[in-house]
């Protein structure tokens, strides 16, 4: 297909995207946009440096390869280079959305679906709202000079209702959303949306400021997912570890990180935002146990980090789009479910905070969660809504403080937004888990 | 039928760095085109990445008229304004040489740290033209350096940053400041005594986000802004003036909004001497809610003009931090990630990297702590001032802002 230059490693990633975006401001149609784009990312490696180019003219791929090759230094031993040796060679085609594709649904039908849900927003407390229907289908093809030739497609869609709320002097915002893979999954969600909207109304009417302090905190599956992603997921991205002896020592495989009930997984095979049948280097997606029964058992890799740390590939080299190179990123990251009913776990909390939904989170040595909806837990019951700016904890200490995980379990995806890592934002990821109890966290 | 054309061309070279060595060079040259057509008070939109013909895009935009999206507003018209802010364009080779020069010194003199990420140059040409005689062009070229700093003895994912953004880069000034900064990274110092301390920020995203929501004309008019019904009221310290500001001098952005509006002096006052005088609007919001039009439309190159957020800027109201501190030591926030305001204005944020700061020099690295305040205290009685950045070589247009905040150790 392409003429790959001798004595260099080359790969080419071609992306064809179809996107729909429909938005309303209150009941007025604001935007109805269908975007179809194509682009490619070319990488050339000479064993010393990588040379990258992104382009939109797919007829210019060969020229881009040749131009980058001229910048590189031919290396007769390139196929023996540890990074090149690490690359999997796969030849496969997985086009599972040829039928039941979001591209086949008329845009008017998508608009009508969204418009129908606006009837659920007629409350005096909802003083303003914006709403979105979005979908995206991407077909990717990856070819390498080592012989990889894979083509696959991924697809997501979703509805998001942003609520501006006011009740007396109280102001707040709320988000109600549902992500899916197939358009039909977004139909018939009236009960779900109504229930979520009403939780937001109760919150703006009744939430009181939290008394800052250290609390036992119960995280919903959504909050568990964000906590896992921020507190631990980023630290398992091994590009942070390459060439860093302190990090390697700190994160030695086999080390005990938490209690036996704690298992954390990253799984690129879960269909949704984090679905990676093949990563952006052509490595097959897979399930990786990062922590198993409290012990560190794995981390996330690209070919380069896999070679540097001499650990197996995990299929986590991802790029936000064709303008960027793949770097180590999460896919769908979650805490494995436990075997205790939620009601028993709540029942053991005399005084605590329940985090239901979140605005955002972050993770360094200290992780943070900024809750959207949070509630007091008093004498084993979820009671009054409370306004919380931020919940923080030290990553190492907090993982050891996880003392209960529920049998109830959910995996989710956001509609809009995603994970950011330096210049590459937003990358769609999946997340979730059980209801998770953390014995001690700072609540502000 | 009127037609409007938006074209954005971005050329970029990025030198990617890992473990204080160049590991990749990335080049990009991408054109994004958007077309809008206007007919019978309706708007149709289309767009594409790549050099697609105008005719194809116009045909798609005409097809999009069937969505019946109302746009009964006058187009910006009869204005030609071409501006080129680029000062020096750095070639890929020169950038790689500069990067290697910086990295060589970091490897030699700062081997206790690891540096990763990138040094980039970007050239941008952004045009907006229509059949009513609008002809706007913004050209710019700038360099950005963002290096993640990792202490080799630390188990953190990262421990800080070296950064620069600007149209001209002075290597001597870069080292003069970063020698001081890196020395401070090596020197751990305790937090000053006291429950409430002066805190200085360089980029306070949480505050900007909160104000951006509160000053949004749609949110204001519909009663969901914390400032709703308060136009004319004294909200903040009387030193404070906040503008909607599109002047490319301060940040690399087009001087016109997504409806082709160019403001006098590229700015519009929203808070004047602490008093709320305006909220920001696009044409639709101004018309719908009978508010002054401030030219704040945003949107994608291929999307509808809309009101989401506007670039805000505090005017400098104070001159010298050292004088303002009067001998007291302050905190300079370098990395604060994950904090936020609640809807009623309470604020809390962890500070992952902060420095002891005497108003001119960074003295040493502080332990992690949490800062707390409330919007009306922060910009009211606890506000110290907005100062020009005279000593910290971090980039063009950066201001330093100070407030007293509660410190939780």
JSON list of C-alpha atoms in Angstrom, two decimals, chain A residues 130-276:
[
{"chain": "A", "resi": 130, "resn": "UNK", "atom": "CA", "xyz": [-28.84, 23.97, 27.15]},
{"chain": "A", "resi": 131, "resn": "UNK", "atom": "CA", "xyz": [-29.09, 20.50, 25.70]},
{"chain": "A", "resi": 132, "resn": "UNK", "atom": "CA", "xyz": [-27.02, 18.43, 23.33]},
{"chain": "A", "resi": 133, "resn": "UNK", "atom": "CA", "xyz": [-27.24, 15.35, 21.18]},
{"chain": "A", "resi": 134, "resn": "UNK", "atom": "CA", "xyz": [-23.80, 14.20, 20.03]},
{"chain": "A", "resi": 135, "resn": "UNK", "atom": "CA", "xyz": [-22.51, 11.18, 18.17]},
{"chain": "A", "resi": 136, "resn": "UNK", "atom": "CA", "xyz": [-19.21, 10.15, 16.69]},
{"chain": "A", "resi": 137, "resn": "UNK", "atom": "CA", "xyz": [-18.16, 7.26, 14.56]},
{"chain": "A", "resi": 138, "resn": "UNK", "atom": "CA", "xyz": [-14.50, 6.77, 13.74]},
{"chain": "A", "resi": 139, "resn": "UNK", "atom": "CA", "xyz": [-13.00, 4.33, 11.32]},
{"chain": "A", "resi": 140, "resn": "UNK", "atom": "CA", "xyz": [-9.29, 3.81, 11.84]},
{"chain": "A", "resi": 141, "resn": "UNK", "atom": "CA", "xyz": [-6.71, 2.01, 9.74]},
{"chain": "A", "resi": 142, "resn": "UNK", "atom": "CA", "xyz": [-3.18, 1.39, 10.95]},
{"chain": "A", "resi": 143, "resn": "UNK", "atom": "CA", "xyz": [-0.37, 0.16, 8.73]},
{"chain": "A", "resi": 144, "resn": "UNK", "atom": "CA", "xyz": [3.24, -0.40, 9.73]},
{"chain": "A", "resi": 145, "resn": "UNK", "atom": "CA", "xyz": [6.48, -1.29, 8.04]},
{"chain": "A", "resi": 146, "resn": "UNK", "atom": "CA", "xyz": [6.57, -4.33, 10.32]},
{"chain": "A", "resi": 147, "resn": "UNK", "atom": "CA", "xyz": [3.44, -5.70, 8.68]},
{"chain": "A", "resi": 148, "resn": "UNK", "atom": "CA", "xyz": [0.52, -4.50, 10.75]},
{"chain": "A", "resi": 149, "resn": "UNK", "atom": "CA", "xyz": [-2.64, -3.78, 8.76]},
{"chain": "A", "resi": 150, "resn": "UNK", "atom": "CA", "xyz": [-5.72, -3.34, 10.94]},
{"chain": "A", "resi": 151, "resn": "UNK", "atom": "CA", "xyz": [-8.97, -1.55, 10.26]},
{"chain": "A", "resi": 152, "resn": "UNK", "atom": "CA", "xyz": [-11.69, -1.08, 12.85]},
{"chain": "A", "resi": 153, "resn": "UNK", "atom": "CA", "xyz": [-14.49, 1.25, 13.82]},
{"chain": "A", "resi": 154, "resn": "UNK", "atom": "CA", "xyz": [-15.73, 2.67, 17.12]},
{"chain": "A", "resi": 155, "resn": "UNK", "atom": "CA", "xyz": [-18.91, 4.57, 17.82]},
{"chain": "A", "resi": 156, "resn": "UNK", "atom": "CA", "xyz": [-20.54, 6.49, 20.67]},
{"chain": "A", "resi": 157, "resn": "UNK", "atom": "CA", "xyz": [-23.55, 8.76, 21.08]},
{"chain": "A", "resi": 158, "resn": "UNK", "atom": "CA", "xyz": [-25.19, 10.59, 23.94]},
{"chain": "A", "resi": 159, "resn": "UNK", "atom": "CA", "xyz": [-27.57, 13.15, 25.31]},
{"chain": "A", "resi": 160, "resn": "UNK", "atom": "CA", "xyz": [-26.60, 15.82, 27.80]},
{"chain": "A", "resi": 161, "resn": "UNK", "atom": "CA", "xyz": [-28.91, 18.29, 29.53]},
{"chain": "A", "resi": 162, "resn": "UNK", "atom": "CA", "xyz": [-27.18, 21.20, 31.30]},
{"chain": "A", "resi": 163, "resn": "UNK", "atom": "CA", "xyz": [-29.44, 22.81, 33.88]},
{"chain": "A", "resi": 164, "resn": "UNK", "atom": "CA", "xyz": [-29.14, 26.29, 35.36]},
{"chain": "A", "resi": 165, "resn": "UNK", "atom": "CA", "xyz": [-30.99, 26.26, 38.64]},
{"chain": "A", "resi": 166, "resn": "UNK", "atom": "CA", "xyz": [-32.20, 28.99, 40.95]},
{"chain": "A", "resi": 167, "resn": "UNK", "atom": "CA", "xyz": [-34.33, 28.78, 44.08]},
{"chain": "A", "resi": 168, "resn": "UNK", "atom": "CA", "xyz": [-34.69, 31.90, 46.22]},
{"chain": "A", "resi": 169, "resn": "UNK", "atom": "CA", "xyz": [-31.08, 33.02, 46.76]},
{"chain": "A", "resi": 170, "resn": "UNK", "atom": "CA", "xyz": [-29.62, 29.61, 45.87]},
{"chain": "A", "resi": 171, "resn": "UNK", "atom": "CA", "xyz": [-28.00, 29.14, 42.45]},
{"chain": "A", "resi": 172, "resn": "UNK", "atom": "CA", "xyz": [-26.61, 25.95, 41.06]},
{"chain": "A", "resi": 173, "resn": "UNK", "atom": "CA", "xyz": [-25.91, 23.97, 37.94]},
{"chain": "A", "resi": 174, "resn": "UNK", "atom": "CA", "xyz": [-26.79, 20.40, 37.16]},
{"chain": "A", "resi": 175, "resn": "UNK", "atom": "CA", "xyz": [-25.91, 17.96, 34.42]},
{"chain": "A", "resi": 176, "resn": "UNK", "atom": "CA", "xyz": [-28.05, 15.02, 33.40]},
{"chain": "A", "resi": 177, "resn": "UNK", "atom": "CA", "xyz": [-26.63, 12.81, 30.69]},
{"chain": "A", "resi": 178, "resn": "UNK", "atom": "CA", "xyz": [-26.63, 9.37, 29.15]},
{"chain": "A", "resi": 179, "resn": "UNK", "atom": "CA", "xyz": [-23.93, 7.91, 26.95]},
{"chain": "A", "resi": 180, "resn": "UNK", "atom": "CA", "xyz": [-24.53, 4.95, 24.64]},
{"chain": "A", "resi": 181, "resn": "UNK", "atom": "CA", "xyz": [-23.12, 3.09, 21.67]},
{"chain": "A", "resi": 182, "resn": "UNK", "atom": "CA", "xyz": [-26.29, 2.69, 19.62]},
{"chain": "A", "resi": 183, "resn": "UNK", "atom": "CA", "xyz": [-28.85, 5.40, 18.89]},
{"chain": "A", "resi": 184, "resn": "UNK", "atom": "CA", "xyz": [-31.75, 3.21, 20.02]},
{"chain": "A", "resi": 185, "resn": "UNK", "atom": "CA", "xyz": [-30.26, 3.01, 23.52]},
{"chain": "A", "resi": 186, "resn": "UNK", "atom": "CA", "xyz": [-30.98, 6.72, 23.91]},
{"chain": "A", "resi": 187, "resn": "UNK", "atom": "CA", "xyz": [-34.71, 6.22, 23.43]},
{"chain": "A", "resi": 188, "resn": "UNK", "atom": "CA", "xyz": [-37.19, 5.79, 26.30]},
{"chain": "A", "resi": 189, "resn": "UNK", "atom": "CA", "xyz": [-35.02, 7.46, 28.94]},
{"chain": "A", "resi": 190, "resn": "UNK", "atom": "CA", "xyz": [-37.78, 9.69, 30.33]},
{"chain": "A", "resi": 191, "resn": "UNK", "atom": "CA", "xyz": [-37.92, 8.03, 33.77]},
{"chain": "A", "resi": 192, "resn": "UNK", "atom": "CA", "xyz": [-34.16, 8.11, 34.18]},
{"chain": "A", "resi": 193, "resn": "UNK", "atom": "CA", "xyz": [-33.85, 11.76, 33.14]},
{"chain": "A", "resi": 194, "resn": "UNK", "atom": "CA", "xyz": [-36.86, 12.80, 35.26]},
{"chain": "A", "resi": 195, "resn": "UNK", "atom": "CA", "xyz": [-35.43, 11.17, 38.36]},
{"chain": "A", "resi": 196, "resn": "UNK", "atom": "CA", "xyz": [-32.03, 12.79, 37.83]},
{"chain": "A", "resi": 197, "resn": "UNK", "atom": "CA", "xyz": [-33.57, 16.20, 37.14]},
{"chain": "A", "resi": 198, "resn": "UNK", "atom": "CA", "xyz": [-35.59, 16.00, 40.35]},
{"chain": "A", "resi": 199, "resn": "UNK", "atom": "CA", "xyz": [-32.47, 15.14, 42.38]},
{"chain": "A", "resi": 200, "resn": "UNK", "atom": "CA", "xyz": [-30.93, 18.37, 41.06]},
{"chain": "A", "resi": 201, "resn": "UNK", "atom": "CA", "xyz": [-34.05, 20.34, 42.02]},
{"chain": "A", "resi": 202, "resn": "UNK", "atom": "CA", "xyz": [-33.98, 18.96, 45.53]},
{"chain": "A", "resi": 203, "resn": "UNK", "atom": "CA", "xyz": [-30.30, 19.88, 45.73]},
{"chain": "A", "resi": 204, "resn": "UNK", "atom": "CA", "xyz": [-30.74, 23.54, 44.80]},
{"chain": "A", "resi": 205, "resn": "UNK", "atom": "CA", "xyz": [-33.67, 23.87, 47.17]},
{"chain": "A", "resi": 206, "resn": "UNK", "atom": "CA", "xyz": [-32.16, 22.18, 50.19]},
{"chain": "A", "resi": 207, "resn": "UNK", "atom": "CA", "xyz": [-28.36, 21.97, 50.02]},
{"chain": "A", "resi": 208, "resn": "UNK", "atom": "CA", "xyz": [-26.50, 23.55, 52.91]},
{"chain": "A", "resi": 209, "resn": "UNK", "atom": "CA", "xyz": [-22.78, 24.32, 53.26]},
{"chain": "A", "resi": 210, "resn": "UNK", "atom": "CA", "xyz": [-20.72, 21.41, 54.51]},
{"chain": "A", "resi": 211, "resn": "UNK", "atom": "CA", "xyz": [-18.88, 21.68, 57.81]},
{"chain": "A", "resi": 212, "resn": "UNK", "atom": "CA", "xyz": [-15.26, 21.22, 56.68]},
{"chain": "A", "resi": 213, "resn": "UNK", "atom": "CA", "xyz": [-13.49, 18.27, 58.25]},
{"chain": "A", "resi": 214, "resn": "UNK", "atom": "CA", "xyz": [-12.35, 14.68, 57.93]},
{"chain": "A", "resi": 215, "resn": "UNK", "atom": "CA", "xyz": [-15.17, 12.29, 57.11]},
{"chain": "A", "resi": 216, "resn": "UNK", "atom": "CA", "xyz": [-15.86, 8.74, 56.05]},
{"chain": "A", "resi": 217, "resn": "UNK", "atom": "CA", "xyz": [-16.82, 9.18, 52.41]},
{"chain": "A", "resi": 218, "resn": "UNK", "atom": "CA", "xyz": [-19.01, 6.90, 50.32]},
{"chain": "A", "resi": 219, "resn": "UNK", "atom": "CA", "xyz": [-18.43, 7.25, 46.58]},
{"chain": "A", "resi": 220, "resn": "UNK", "atom": "CA", "xyz": [-21.09, 6.39, 43.98]},
{"chain": "A", "resi": 221, "resn": "UNK", "atom": "CA", "xyz": [-20.00, 4.30, 40.97]},
{"chain": "A", "resi": 222, "resn": "UNK", "atom": "CA", "xyz": [-19.48, 7.56, 39.05]},
{"chain": "A", "resi": 223, "resn": "UNK", "atom": "CA", "xyz": [-17.41, 9.11, 41.84]},
{"chain": "A", "resi": 224, "resn": "UNK", "atom": "CA", "xyz": [-15.56, 5.80, 42.32]},
{"chain": "A", "resi": 225, "resn": "UNK", "atom": "CA", "xyz": [-14.67, 5.86, 38.64]},
{"chain": "A", "resi": 226, "resn": "UNK", "atom": "CA", "xyz": [-13.32, 9.40, 38.75]},
{"chain": "A", "resi": 227, "resn": "UNK", "atom": "CA", "xyz": [-11.47, 8.68, 42.00]},
{"chain": "A", "resi": 228, "resn": "UNK", "atom": "CA", "xyz": [-9.89, 5.57, 40.45]},
{"chain": "A", "resi": 229, "resn": "UNK", "atom": "CA", "xyz": [-8.96, 7.39, 37.27]},
{"chain": "A", "resi": 230, "resn": "UNK", "atom": "CA", "xyz": [-7.47, 10.40, 39.05]},
{"chain": "A", "resi": 231, "resn": "UNK", "atom": "CA", "xyz": [-5.96, 8.89, 42.16]},
{"chain": "A", "resi": 232, "resn": "UNK", "atom": "CA", "xyz": [-4.44, 5.81, 40.68]},
{"chain": "A", "resi": 233, "resn": "UNK", "atom": "CA", "xyz": [-5.07, 5.47, 36.97]},
{"chain": "A", "resi": 234, "resn": "UNK", "atom": "CA", "xyz": [-2.70, 8.25, 35.94]},
{"chain": "A", "resi": 235, "resn": "UNK", "atom": "CA", "xyz": [0.04, 6.82, 38.11]},
{"chain": "A", "resi": 236, "resn": "UNK", "atom": "CA", "xyz": [-0.21, 3.51, 36.32]},
{"chain": "A", "resi": 237, "resn": "UNK", "atom": "CA", "xyz": [0.52, 5.21, 32.97]},
{"chain": "A", "resi": 238, "resn": "UNK", "atom": "CA", "xyz": [4.08, 4.03, 32.68]},
{"chain": "A", "resi": 239, "resn": "UNK", "atom": "CA", "xyz": [5.47, 6.88, 30.58]},
{"chain": "A", "resi": 240, "resn": "UNK", "atom": "CA", "xyz": [5.72, 8.67, 33.94]},
{"chain": "A", "resi": 241, "resn": "UNK", "atom": "CA", "xyz": [8.00, 5.90, 35.11]},
{"chain": "A", "resi": 242, "resn": "UNK", "atom": "CA", "xyz": [10.46, 5.50, 32.24]},
{"chain": "A", "resi": 243, "resn": "UNK", "atom": "CA", "xyz": [13.96, 6.46, 33.36]},
{"chain": "A", "resi": 244, "resn": "UNK", "atom": "CA", "xyz": [12.78, 7.16, 36.89]},
{"chain": "A", "resi": 245, "resn": "UNK", "atom": "CA", "xyz": [14.29, 4.83, 39.46]},
{"chain": "A", "resi": 246, "resn": "UNK", "atom": "CA", "xyz": [12.35, 6.33, 42.39]},
{"chain": "A", "resi": 247, "resn": "UNK", "atom": "CA", "xyz": [9.02, 5.75, 40.67]},
{"chain": "A", "resi": 248, "resn": "UNK", "atom": "CA", "xyz": [10.04, 2.22, 39.69]},
{"chain": "A", "resi": 249, "resn": "UNK", "atom": "CA", "xyz": [10.96, 1.45, 43.29]},
{"chain": "A", "resi": 250, "resn": "UNK", "atom": "CA", "xyz": [7.79, 3.04, 44.61]},
{"chain": "A", "resi": 251, "resn": "UNK", "atom": "CA", "xyz": [5.60, 1.13, 42.20]},
{"chain": "A", "resi": 252, "resn": "UNK", "atom": "CA", "xyz": [7.32, -2.26, 42.23]},
{"chain": "A", "resi": 253, "resn": "UNK", "atom": "CA", "xyz": [4.99, -4.98, 41.01]},
{"chain": "A", "resi": 254, "resn": "UNK", "atom": "CA", "xyz": [3.85, -7.14, 43.90]},
{"chain": "A", "resi": 255, "resn": "UNK", "atom": "CA", "xyz": [3.82, -4.28, 46.38]},
{"chain": "A", "resi": 256, "resn": "UNK", "atom": "CA", "xyz": [0.77, -4.08, 48.67]},
{"chain": "A", "resi": 257, "resn": "UNK", "atom": "CA", "xyz": [-1.19, -0.92, 47.92]},
{"chain": "A", "resi": 258, "resn": "UNK", "atom": "CA", "xyz": [-4.54, -1.52, 49.58]},
{"chain": "A", "resi": 259, "resn": "UNK", "atom": "CA", "xyz": [-6.71, -4.04, 51.34]},
{"chain": "A", "resi": 260, "resn": "UNK", "atom": "CA", "xyz": [-7.49, -7.42, 49.78]},
{"chain": "A", "resi": 261, "resn": "UNK", "atom": "CA", "xyz": [-10.92, -6.18, 48.63]},
{"chain": "A", "resi": 262, "resn": "UNK", "atom": "CA", "xyz": [-9.27, -3.66, 46.27]},
{"chain": "A", "resi": 263, "resn": "UNK", "atom": "CA", "xyz": [-8.88, -4.66, 42.63]},
{"chain": "A", "resi": 264, "resn": "UNK", "atom": "CA", "xyz": [-8.38, -2.06, 39.89]},
{"chain": "A", "resi": 265, "resn": "UNK", "atom": "CA", "xyz": [-8.67, -2.90, 36.20]},
{"chain": "A", "resi": 266, "resn": "UNK", "atom": "CA", "xyz": [-8.11, -1.09, 32.91]},
{"chain": "A", "resi": 267, "resn": "UNK", "atom": "CA", "xyz": [-9.97, -2.81, 30.10]},
{"chain": "A", "resi": 268, "resn": "UNK", "atom": "CA", "xyz": [-9.85, -1.69, 26.47]},
{"chain": "A", "resi": 269, "resn": "UNK", "atom": "CA", "xyz": [-12.34, -4.36, 25.44]},
{"chain": "A", "resi": 270, "resn": "UNK", "atom": "CA", "xyz": [-15.29, -2.74, 27.28]},
{"chain": "A", "resi": 271, "resn": "UNK", "atom": "CA", "xyz": [-17.56, -1.25, 24.61]},
{"chain": "A", "resi": 272, "resn": "UNK", "atom": "CA", "xyz": [-18.09, 2.46, 25.23]},
{"chain": "A", "resi": 273, "resn": "UNK", "atom": "CA", "xyz": [-15.89, 5.57, 25.41]},
{"chain": "A", "resi": 274, "resn": "UNK", "atom": "CA", "xyz": [-12.81, 3.56, 26.33]},
{"chain": "A", "resi": 275, "resn": "UNK", "atom": "CA", "xyz": [-13.26, 0.87, 23.70]},
{"chain": "A", "resi": 276, "resn": "UNK", "atom": "CA", "xyz": [-9.96, 0.10, 21.98]}
]
